[in-house]
PDB file of C-alpha atoms in Angstrom:
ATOM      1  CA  UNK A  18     112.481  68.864  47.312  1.00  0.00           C
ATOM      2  CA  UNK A  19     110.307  70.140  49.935  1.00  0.00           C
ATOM      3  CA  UNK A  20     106.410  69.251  49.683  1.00  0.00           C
ATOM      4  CA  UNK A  21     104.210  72.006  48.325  1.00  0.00           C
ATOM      5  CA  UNK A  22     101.567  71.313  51.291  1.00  0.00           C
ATOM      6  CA  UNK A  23     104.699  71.117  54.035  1.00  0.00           C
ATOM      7  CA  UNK A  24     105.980  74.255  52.351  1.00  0.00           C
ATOM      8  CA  UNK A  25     102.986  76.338  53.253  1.00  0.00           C
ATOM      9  CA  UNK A  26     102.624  75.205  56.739  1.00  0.00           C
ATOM     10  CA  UNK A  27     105.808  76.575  57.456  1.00  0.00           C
ATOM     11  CA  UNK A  28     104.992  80.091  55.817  1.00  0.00           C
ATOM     12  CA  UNK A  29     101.567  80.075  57.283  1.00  0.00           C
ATOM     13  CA  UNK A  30     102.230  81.699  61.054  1.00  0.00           C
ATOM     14  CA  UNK A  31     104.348  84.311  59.169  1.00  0.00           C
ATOM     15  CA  UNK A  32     101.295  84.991  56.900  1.00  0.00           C
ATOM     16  CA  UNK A  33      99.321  85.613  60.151  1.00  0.00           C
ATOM     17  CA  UNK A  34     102.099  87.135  61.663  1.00  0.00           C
ATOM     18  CA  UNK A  35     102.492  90.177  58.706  1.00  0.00           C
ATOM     19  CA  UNK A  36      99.475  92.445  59.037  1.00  0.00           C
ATOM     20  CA  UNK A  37     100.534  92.993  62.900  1.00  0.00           C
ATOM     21  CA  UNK A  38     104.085  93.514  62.349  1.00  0.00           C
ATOM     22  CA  UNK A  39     103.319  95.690  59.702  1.00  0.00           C
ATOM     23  CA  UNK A  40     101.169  97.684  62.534  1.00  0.00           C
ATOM     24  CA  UNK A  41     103.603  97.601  65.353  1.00  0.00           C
ATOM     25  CA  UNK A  42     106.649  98.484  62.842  1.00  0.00           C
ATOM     26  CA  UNK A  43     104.297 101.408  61.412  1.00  0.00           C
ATOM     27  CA  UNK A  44     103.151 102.834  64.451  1.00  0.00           C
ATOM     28  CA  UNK A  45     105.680 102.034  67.086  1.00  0.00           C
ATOM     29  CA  UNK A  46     109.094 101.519  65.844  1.00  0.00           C
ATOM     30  CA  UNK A  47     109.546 104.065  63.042  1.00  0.00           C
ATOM     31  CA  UNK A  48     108.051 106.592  65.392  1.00  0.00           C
ATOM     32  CA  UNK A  49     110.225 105.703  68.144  1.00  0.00           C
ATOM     33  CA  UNK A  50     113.301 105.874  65.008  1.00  0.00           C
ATOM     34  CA  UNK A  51     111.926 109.361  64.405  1.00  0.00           C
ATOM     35  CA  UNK A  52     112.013 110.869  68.008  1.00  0.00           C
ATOM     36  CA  UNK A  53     115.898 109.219  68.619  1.00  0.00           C
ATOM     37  CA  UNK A  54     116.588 111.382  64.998  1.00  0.00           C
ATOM     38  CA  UNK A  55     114.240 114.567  66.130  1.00  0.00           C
ATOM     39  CA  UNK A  56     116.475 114.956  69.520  1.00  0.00           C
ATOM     40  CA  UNK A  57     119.964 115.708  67.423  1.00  0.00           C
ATOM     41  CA  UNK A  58     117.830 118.563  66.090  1.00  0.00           C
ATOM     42  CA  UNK A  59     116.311 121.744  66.797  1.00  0.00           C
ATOM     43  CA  UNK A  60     113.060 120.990  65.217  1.00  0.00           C
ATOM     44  CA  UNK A  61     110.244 123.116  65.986  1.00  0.00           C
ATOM     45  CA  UNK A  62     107.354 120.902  65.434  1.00  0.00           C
ATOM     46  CA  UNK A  63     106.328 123.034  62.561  1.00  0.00           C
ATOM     47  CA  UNK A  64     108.748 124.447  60.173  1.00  0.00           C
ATOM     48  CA  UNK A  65     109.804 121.975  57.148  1.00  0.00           C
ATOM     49  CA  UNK A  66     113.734 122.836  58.345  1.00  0.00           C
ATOM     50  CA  UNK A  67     115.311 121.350  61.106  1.00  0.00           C
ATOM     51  CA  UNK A  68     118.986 121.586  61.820  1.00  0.00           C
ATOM     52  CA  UNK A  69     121.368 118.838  63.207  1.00  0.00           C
ATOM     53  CA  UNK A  70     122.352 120.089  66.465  1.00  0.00           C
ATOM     54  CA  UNK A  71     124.530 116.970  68.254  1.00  0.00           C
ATOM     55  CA  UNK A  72     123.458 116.260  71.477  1.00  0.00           C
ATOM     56  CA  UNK A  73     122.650 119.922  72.450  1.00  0.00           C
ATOM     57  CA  UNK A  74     119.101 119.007  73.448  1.00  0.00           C
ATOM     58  CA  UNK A  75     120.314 116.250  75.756  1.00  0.00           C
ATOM     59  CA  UNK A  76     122.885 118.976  77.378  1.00  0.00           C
ATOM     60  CA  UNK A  77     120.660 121.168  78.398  1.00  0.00           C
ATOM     61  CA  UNK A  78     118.080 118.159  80.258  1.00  0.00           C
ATOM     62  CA  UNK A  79     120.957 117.549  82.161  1.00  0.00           C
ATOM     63  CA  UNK A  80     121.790 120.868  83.003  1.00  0.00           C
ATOM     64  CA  UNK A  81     118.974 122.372  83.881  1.00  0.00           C
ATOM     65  CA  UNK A  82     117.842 121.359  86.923  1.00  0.00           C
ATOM     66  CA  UNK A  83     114.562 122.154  87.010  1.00  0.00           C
ATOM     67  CA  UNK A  84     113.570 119.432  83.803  1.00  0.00           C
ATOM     68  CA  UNK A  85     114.299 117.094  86.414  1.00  0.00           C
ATOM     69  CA  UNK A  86     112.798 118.499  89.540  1.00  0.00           C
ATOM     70  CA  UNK A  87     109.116 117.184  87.889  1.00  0.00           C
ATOM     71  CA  UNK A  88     110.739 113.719  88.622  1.00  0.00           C
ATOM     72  CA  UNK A  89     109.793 114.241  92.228  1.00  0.00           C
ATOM     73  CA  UNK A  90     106.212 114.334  91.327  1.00  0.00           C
ATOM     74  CA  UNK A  91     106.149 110.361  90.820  1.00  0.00           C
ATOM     75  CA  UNK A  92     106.920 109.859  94.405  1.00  0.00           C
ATOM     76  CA  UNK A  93     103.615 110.517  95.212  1.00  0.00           C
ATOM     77  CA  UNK A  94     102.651 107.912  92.141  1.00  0.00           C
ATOM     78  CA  UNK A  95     105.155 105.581  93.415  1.00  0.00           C
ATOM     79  CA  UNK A  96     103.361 105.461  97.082  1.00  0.00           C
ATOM     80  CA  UNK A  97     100.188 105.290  95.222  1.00  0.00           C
ATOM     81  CA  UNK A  98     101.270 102.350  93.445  1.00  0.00           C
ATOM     82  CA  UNK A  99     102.414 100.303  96.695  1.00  0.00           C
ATOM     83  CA  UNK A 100      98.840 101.282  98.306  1.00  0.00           C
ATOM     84  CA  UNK A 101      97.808  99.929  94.732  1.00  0.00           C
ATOM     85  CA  UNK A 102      99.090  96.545  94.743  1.00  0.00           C
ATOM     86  CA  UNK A 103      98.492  95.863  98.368  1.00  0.00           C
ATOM     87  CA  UNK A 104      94.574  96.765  97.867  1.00  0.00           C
ATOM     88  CA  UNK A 105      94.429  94.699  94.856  1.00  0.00           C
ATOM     89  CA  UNK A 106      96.095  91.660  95.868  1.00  0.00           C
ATOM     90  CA  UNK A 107      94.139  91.970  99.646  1.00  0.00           C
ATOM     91  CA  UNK A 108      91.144  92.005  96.995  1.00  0.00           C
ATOM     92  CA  UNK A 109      91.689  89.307  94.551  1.00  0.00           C
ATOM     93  CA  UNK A 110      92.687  86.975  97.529  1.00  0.00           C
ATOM     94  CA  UNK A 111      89.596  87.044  99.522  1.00  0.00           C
ATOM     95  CA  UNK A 112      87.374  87.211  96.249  1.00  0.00           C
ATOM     96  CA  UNK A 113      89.478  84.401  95.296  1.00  0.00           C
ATOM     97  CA  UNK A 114      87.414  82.090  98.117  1.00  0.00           C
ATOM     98  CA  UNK A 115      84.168  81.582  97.709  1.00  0.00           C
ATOM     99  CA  UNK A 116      82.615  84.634  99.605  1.00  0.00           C
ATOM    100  CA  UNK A 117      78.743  86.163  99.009  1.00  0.00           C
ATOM    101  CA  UNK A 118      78.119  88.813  95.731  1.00  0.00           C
ATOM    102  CA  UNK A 119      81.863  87.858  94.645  1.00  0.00           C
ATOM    103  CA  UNK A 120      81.193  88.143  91.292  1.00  0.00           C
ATOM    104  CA  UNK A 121      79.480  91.670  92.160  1.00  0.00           C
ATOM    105  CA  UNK A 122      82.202  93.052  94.225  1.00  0.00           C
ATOM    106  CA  UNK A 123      84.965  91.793  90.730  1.00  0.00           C
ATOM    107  CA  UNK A 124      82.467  94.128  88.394  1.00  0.00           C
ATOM    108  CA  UNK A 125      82.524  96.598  91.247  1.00  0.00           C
ATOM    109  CA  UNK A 126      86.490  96.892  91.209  1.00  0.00           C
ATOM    110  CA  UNK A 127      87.232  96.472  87.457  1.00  0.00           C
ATOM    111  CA  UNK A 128      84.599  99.000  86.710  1.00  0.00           C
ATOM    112  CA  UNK A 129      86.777 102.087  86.750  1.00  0.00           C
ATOM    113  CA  UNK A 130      89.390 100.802  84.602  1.00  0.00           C
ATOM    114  CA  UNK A 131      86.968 100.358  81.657  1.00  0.00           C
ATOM    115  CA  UNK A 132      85.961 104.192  81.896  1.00  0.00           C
ATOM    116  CA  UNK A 133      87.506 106.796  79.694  1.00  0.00           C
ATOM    117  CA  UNK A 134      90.544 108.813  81.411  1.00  0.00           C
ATOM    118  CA  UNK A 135      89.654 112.183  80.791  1.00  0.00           C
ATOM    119  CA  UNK A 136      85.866 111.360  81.929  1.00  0.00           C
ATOM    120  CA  UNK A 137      87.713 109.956  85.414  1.00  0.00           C
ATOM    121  CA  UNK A 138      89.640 113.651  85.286  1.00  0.00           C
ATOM    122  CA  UNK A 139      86.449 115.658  84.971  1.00  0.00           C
ATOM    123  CA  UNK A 140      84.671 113.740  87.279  1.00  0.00           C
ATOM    124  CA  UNK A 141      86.880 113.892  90.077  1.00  0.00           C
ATOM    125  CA  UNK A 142      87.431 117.899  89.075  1.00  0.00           C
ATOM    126  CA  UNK A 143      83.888 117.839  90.261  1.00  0.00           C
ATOM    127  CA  UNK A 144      84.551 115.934  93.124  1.00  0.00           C
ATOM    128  CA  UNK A 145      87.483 117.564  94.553  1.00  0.00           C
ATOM    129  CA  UNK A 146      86.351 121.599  93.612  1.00  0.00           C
ATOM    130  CA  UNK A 147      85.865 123.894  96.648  1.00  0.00           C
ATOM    131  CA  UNK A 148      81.989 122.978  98.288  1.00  0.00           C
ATOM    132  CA  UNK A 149      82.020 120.045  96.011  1.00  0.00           C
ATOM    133  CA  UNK A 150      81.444 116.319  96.485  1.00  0.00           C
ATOM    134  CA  UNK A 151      84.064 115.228  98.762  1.00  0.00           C
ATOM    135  CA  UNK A 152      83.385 118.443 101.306  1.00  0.00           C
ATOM    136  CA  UNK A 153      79.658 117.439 100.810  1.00  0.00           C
ATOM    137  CA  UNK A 154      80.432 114.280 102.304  1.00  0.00           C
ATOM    138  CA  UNK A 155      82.736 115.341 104.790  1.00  0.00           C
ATOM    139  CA  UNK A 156      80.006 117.759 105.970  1.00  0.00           C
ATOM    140  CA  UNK A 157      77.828 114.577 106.354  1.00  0.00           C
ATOM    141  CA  UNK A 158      79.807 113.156 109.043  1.00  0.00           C
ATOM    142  CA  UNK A 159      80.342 116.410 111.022  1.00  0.00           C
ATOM    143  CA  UNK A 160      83.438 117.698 109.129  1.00  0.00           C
ATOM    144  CA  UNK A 161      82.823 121.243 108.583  1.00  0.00           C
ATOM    145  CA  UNK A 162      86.199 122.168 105.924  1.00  0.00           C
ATOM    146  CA  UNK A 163      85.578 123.831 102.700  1.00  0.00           C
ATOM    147  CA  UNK A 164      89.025 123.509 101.378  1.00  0.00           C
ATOM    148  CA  UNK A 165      90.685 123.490  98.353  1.00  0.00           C
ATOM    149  CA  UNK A 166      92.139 120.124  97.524  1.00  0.00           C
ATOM    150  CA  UNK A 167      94.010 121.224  94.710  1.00  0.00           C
ATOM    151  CA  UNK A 168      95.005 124.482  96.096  1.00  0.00           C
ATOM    152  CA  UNK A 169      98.719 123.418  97.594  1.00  0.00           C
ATOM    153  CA  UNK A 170     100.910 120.937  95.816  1.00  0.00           C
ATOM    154  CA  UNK A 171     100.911 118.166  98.873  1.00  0.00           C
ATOM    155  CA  UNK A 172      97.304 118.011  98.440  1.00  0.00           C
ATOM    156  CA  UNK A 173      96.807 118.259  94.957  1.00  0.00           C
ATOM    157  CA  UNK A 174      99.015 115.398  94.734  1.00  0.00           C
ATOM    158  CA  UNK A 175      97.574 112.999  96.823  1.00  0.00           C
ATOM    159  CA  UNK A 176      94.588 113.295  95.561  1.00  0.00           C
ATOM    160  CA  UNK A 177      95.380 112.771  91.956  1.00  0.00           C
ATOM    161  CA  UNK A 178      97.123 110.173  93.371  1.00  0.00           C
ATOM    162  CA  UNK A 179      94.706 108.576  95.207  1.00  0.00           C
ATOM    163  CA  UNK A 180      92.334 109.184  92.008  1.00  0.00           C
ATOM    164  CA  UNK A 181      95.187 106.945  90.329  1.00  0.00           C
ATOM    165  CA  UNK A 182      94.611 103.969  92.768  1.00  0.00           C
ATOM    166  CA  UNK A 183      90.844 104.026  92.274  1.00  0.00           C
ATOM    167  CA  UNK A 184      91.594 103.561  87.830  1.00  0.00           C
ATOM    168  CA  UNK A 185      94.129 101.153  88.020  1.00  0.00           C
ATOM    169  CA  UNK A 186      93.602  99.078  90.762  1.00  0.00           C
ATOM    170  CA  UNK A 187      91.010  97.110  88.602  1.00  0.00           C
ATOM    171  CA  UNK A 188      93.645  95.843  85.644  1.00  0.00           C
ATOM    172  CA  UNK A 189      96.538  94.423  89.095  1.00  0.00           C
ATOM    173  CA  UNK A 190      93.244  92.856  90.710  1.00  0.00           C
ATOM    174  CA  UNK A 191      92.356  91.363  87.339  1.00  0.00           C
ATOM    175  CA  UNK A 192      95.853  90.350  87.265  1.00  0.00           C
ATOM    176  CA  UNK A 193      96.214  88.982  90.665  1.00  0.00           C
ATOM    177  CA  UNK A 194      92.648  87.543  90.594  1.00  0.00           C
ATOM    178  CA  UNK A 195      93.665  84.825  87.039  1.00  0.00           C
ATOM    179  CA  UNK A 196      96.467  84.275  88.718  1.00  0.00           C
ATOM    180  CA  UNK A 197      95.295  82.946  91.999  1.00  0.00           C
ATOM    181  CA  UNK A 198      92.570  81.313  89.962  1.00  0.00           C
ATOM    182  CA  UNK A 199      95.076  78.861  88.038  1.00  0.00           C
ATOM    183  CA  UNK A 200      96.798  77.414  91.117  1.00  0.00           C
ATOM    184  CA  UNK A 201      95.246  73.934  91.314  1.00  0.00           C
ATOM    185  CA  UNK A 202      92.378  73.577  94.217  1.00  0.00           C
ATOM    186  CA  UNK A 203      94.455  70.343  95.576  1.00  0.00           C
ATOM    187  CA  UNK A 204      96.609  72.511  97.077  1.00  0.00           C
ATOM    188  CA  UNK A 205      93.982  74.290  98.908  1.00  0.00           C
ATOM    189  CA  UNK A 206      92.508  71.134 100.231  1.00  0.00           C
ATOM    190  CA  UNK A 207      95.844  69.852 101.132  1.00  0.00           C
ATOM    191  CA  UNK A 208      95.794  72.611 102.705  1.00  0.00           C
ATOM    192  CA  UNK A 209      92.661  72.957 105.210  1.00  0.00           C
ATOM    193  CA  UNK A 210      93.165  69.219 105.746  1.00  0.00           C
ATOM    194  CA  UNK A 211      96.534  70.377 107.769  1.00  0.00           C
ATOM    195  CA  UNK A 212      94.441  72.732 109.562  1.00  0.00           C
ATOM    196  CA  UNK A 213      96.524  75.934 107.629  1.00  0.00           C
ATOM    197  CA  UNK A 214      94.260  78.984 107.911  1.00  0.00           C
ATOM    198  CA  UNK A 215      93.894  81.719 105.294  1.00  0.00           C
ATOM    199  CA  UNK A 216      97.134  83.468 106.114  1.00  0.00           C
ATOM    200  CA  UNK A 217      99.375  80.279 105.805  1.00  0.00           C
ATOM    201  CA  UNK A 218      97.650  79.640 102.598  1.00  0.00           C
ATOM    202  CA  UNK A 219      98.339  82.797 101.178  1.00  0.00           C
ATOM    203  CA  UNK A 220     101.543  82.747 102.541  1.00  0.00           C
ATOM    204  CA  UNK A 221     102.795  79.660 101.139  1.00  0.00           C
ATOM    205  CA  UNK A 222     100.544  78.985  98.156  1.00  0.00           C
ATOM    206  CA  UNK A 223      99.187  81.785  97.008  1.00  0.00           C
ATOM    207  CA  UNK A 224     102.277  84.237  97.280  1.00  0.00           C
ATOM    208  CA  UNK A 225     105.334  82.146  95.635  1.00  0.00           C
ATOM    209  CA  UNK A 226     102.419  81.201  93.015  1.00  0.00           C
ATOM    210  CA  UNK A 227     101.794  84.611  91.926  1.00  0.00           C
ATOM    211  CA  UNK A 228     105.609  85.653  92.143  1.00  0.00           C
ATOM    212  CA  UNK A 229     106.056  86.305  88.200  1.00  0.00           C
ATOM    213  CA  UNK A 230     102.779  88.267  87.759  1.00  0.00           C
ATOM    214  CA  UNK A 231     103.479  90.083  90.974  1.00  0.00           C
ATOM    215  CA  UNK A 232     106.493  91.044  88.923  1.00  0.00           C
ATOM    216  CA  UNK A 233     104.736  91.782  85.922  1.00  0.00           C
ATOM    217  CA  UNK A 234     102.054  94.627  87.920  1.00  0.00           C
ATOM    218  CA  UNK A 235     105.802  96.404  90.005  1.00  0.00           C
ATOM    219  CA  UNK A 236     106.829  96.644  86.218  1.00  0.00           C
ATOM    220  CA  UNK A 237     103.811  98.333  85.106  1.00  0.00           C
ATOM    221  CA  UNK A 238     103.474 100.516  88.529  1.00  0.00           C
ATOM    222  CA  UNK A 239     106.851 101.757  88.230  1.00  0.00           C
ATOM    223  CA  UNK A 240     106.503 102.918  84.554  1.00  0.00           C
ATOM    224  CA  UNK A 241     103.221 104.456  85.034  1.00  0.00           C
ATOM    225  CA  UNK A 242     104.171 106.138  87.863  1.00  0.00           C
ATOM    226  CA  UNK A 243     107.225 107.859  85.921  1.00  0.00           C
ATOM    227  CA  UNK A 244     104.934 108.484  82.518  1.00  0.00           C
ATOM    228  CA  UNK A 245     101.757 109.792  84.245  1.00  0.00           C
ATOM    229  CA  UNK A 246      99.863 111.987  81.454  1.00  0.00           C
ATOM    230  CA  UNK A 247      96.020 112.037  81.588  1.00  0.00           C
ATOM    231  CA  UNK A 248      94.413 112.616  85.284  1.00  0.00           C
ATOM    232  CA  UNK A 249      97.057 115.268  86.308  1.00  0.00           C
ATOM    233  CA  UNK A 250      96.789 116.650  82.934  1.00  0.00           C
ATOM    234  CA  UNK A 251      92.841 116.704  82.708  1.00  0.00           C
ATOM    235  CA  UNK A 252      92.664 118.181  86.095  1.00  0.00           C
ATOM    236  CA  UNK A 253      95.057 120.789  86.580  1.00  0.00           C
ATOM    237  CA  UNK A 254      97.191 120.924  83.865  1.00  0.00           C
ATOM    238  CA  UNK A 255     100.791 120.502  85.764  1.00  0.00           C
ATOM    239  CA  UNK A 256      99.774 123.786  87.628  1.00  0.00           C
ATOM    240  CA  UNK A 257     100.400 123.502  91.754  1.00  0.00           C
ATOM    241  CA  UNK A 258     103.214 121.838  91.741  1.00  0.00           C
ATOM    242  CA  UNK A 259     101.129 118.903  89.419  1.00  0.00           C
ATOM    243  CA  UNK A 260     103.816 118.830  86.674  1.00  0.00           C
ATOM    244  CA  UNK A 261     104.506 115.532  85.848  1.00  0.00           C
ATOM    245  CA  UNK A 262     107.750 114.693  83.577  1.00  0.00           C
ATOM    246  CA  UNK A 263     105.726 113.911  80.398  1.00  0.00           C
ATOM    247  CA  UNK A 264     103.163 117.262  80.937  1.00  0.00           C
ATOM    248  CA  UNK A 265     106.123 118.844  80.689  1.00  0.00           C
ATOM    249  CA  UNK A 266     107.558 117.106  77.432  1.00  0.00           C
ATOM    250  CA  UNK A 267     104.340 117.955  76.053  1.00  0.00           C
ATOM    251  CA  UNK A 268     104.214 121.497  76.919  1.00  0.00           C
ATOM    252  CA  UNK A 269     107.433 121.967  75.404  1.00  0.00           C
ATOM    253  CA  UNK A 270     106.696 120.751  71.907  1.00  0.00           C
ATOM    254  CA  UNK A 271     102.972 122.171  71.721  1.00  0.00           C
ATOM    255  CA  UNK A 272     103.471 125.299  73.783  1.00  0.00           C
ATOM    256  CA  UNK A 273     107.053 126.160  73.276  1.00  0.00           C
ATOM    257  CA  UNK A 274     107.568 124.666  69.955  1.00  0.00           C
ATOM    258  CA  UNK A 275     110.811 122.691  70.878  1.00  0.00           C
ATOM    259  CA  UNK A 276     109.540 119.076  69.934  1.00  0.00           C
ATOM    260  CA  UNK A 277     113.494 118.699  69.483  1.00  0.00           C
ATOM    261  CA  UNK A 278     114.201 119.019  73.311  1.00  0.00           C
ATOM    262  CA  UNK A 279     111.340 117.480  73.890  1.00  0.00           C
ATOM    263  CA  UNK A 280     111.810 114.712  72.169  1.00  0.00           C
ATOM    264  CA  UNK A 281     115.204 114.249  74.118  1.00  0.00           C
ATOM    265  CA  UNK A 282     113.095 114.199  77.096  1.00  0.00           C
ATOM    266  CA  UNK A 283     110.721 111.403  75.844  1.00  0.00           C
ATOM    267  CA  UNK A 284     113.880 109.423  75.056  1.00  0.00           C
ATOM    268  CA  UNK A 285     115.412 109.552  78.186  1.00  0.00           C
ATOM    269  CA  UNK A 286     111.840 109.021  79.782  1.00  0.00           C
ATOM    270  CA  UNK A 287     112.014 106.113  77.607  1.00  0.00           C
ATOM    271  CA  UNK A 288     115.843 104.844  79.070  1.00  0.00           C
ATOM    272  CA  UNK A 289     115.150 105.430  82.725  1.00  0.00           C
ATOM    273  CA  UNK A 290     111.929 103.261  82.579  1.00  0.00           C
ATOM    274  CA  UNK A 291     114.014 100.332  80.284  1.00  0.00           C
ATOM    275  CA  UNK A 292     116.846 100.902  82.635  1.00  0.00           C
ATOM    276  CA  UNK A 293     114.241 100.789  85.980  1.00  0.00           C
ATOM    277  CA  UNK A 294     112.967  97.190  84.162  1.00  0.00           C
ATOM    278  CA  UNK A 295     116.390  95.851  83.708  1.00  0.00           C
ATOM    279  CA  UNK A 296     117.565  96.290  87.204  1.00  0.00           C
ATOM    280  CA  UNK A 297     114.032  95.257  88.810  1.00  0.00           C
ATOM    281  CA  UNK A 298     114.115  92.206  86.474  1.00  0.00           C
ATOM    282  CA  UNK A 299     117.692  91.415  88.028  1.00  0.00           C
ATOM    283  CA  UNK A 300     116.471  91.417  91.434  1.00  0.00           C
ATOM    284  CA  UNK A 301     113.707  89.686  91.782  1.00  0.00           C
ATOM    285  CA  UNK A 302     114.296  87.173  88.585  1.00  0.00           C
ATOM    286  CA  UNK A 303     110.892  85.340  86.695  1.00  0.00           C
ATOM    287  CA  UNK A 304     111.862  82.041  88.259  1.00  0.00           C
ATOM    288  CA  UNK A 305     109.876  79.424  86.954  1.00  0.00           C
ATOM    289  CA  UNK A 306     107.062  78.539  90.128  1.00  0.00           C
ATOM    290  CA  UNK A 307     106.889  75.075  90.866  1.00  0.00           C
ATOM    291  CA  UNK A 308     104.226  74.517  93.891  1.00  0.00           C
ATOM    292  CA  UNK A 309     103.092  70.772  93.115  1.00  0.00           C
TER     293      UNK A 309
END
């Protein structure tokens, strides 16, 4: 027979481990259960009734063209998101070495991921208005353009995009930063003692070292650049061309009251960004890094 004491260390991490299952289970799972069930129906969002309808709601995604056609939208996120990655790691590299007011220039770049996102959207509503900041500061250096940035959809779309890069480039060069930070500093030495320069360090330390996280932030990229909600949302509300896929789930269960079809939407949203994972995961596999 087991001893009592032995007995409760082993049920011990699952006594830690209950409260935040409970959570995750409570808020994430059995909602996620709920959605798969809501798209077989014609729910309305409102009305106690709902009727099964088979896989109606998923018919009509696929044959209406235009559900899709917001998909196109995320190319601008995507480029953002390459733009992204590049600026942060460029970042976290050189703050990486020990450079004057680093620890400023970190706060400096995290900053804007700690603010609110629909504070970011009203703020750069400000900035990006006809006569407003940016053409203020255009004027500055001699360019004379009132012009409306979120007039035409090109426009529009670049700059929510570009407002993207300025939020989330903080969190990859937080990311990229730790990394970098937890390769050992014999390898740098090793390094500068065979005369390699700051390229050929990066190129053959700090790159293969930072391979799985680099992973990690494509993961994230990708999937926010197919779910993005808040800044397009906050500052034009999917109008100019600004629809993004999951405005447009939204505005069809809280405007048009079909949370069924929408609810098909968010699970397919849901599929294409598991099934974007998968195959990303299977090309560029977490290898274990071995640099010593």
């Amino acid at each position: 027979m087991a001893h009592p004491t032995r007995r409760w260390r082993g049920v011990t991490p699952w006594l830690f481990l209950l409260a935040p299952l409970v959570l995750l289970i409570t808020f994430t799972y059995a909602p996620i259960v709920n959605m798969v069930a809501y798209s077989f129906t014609d729910w309305d969002g409102v009305s106690p009734e709902l009727h099964y309808t088979g896989a109606e709601n998923y018919a009509e995604l696929f044959t209406r063209s235009e559900l899709f056609e917001v998909f196109f939208v995320s190319g601008y996120y995507l480029a953002a998101s390459v733009v992204q990655i590049v600026a942060a790691l460029y970042f976290a590299t050189v703050l990486s070495f020990n450079v004057r007011f680093r620890n400023f220039f970190k706060g400096v770049l995290f900053f804007p991921y700690l603010i609110n996102g629909v504070a970011i959207g009203f703020v750069f509503l400000y900035f990006f208005q006809d006569g407003g900041t940016l053409d203020a500061i255009l004027g500055l250096v001699g360019y004379d353009g009132d012009r409306a940035w979120l007039g035409t959809p090109t426009s529009a779309n670049v700059s929510l995009a570009g407002v993207s890069v300025w939020r989330y480039m903080g969190l990859n060069f937080v990311l990229f930063l730790g990394a970098i930070q937890s390769i050992p500093g014999e390898l740098y030495e090793a390094a500068e003692i065979d005369g390699a320069n700051r390229w050929q360090q990066f190129r053959h330390i700090i790159a293969p070292g930072i391979r799985p996280v680099l992973s990690l932030s494509v993961i994230l990229s990708v999937s926010g650049s197919l779910s993005v909600f808040e800044i397009p949302y906050i500052m034009t509300g999917g109008a100019t061309g600004t629809e993004t896929f999951v405005i447009q789930t939204v505005k069809l269960a809280f405007q048009f009251n079909k949370t069924g079809l929408a609810s098909a939407a968010a699970v397919v949203l849901l599929l294409i960004i598991l099934a974007v994972t998968w195959v990303q995961r299977r090309l560029v596999p977490d290898d274990k890094v071995d640099l010593v």
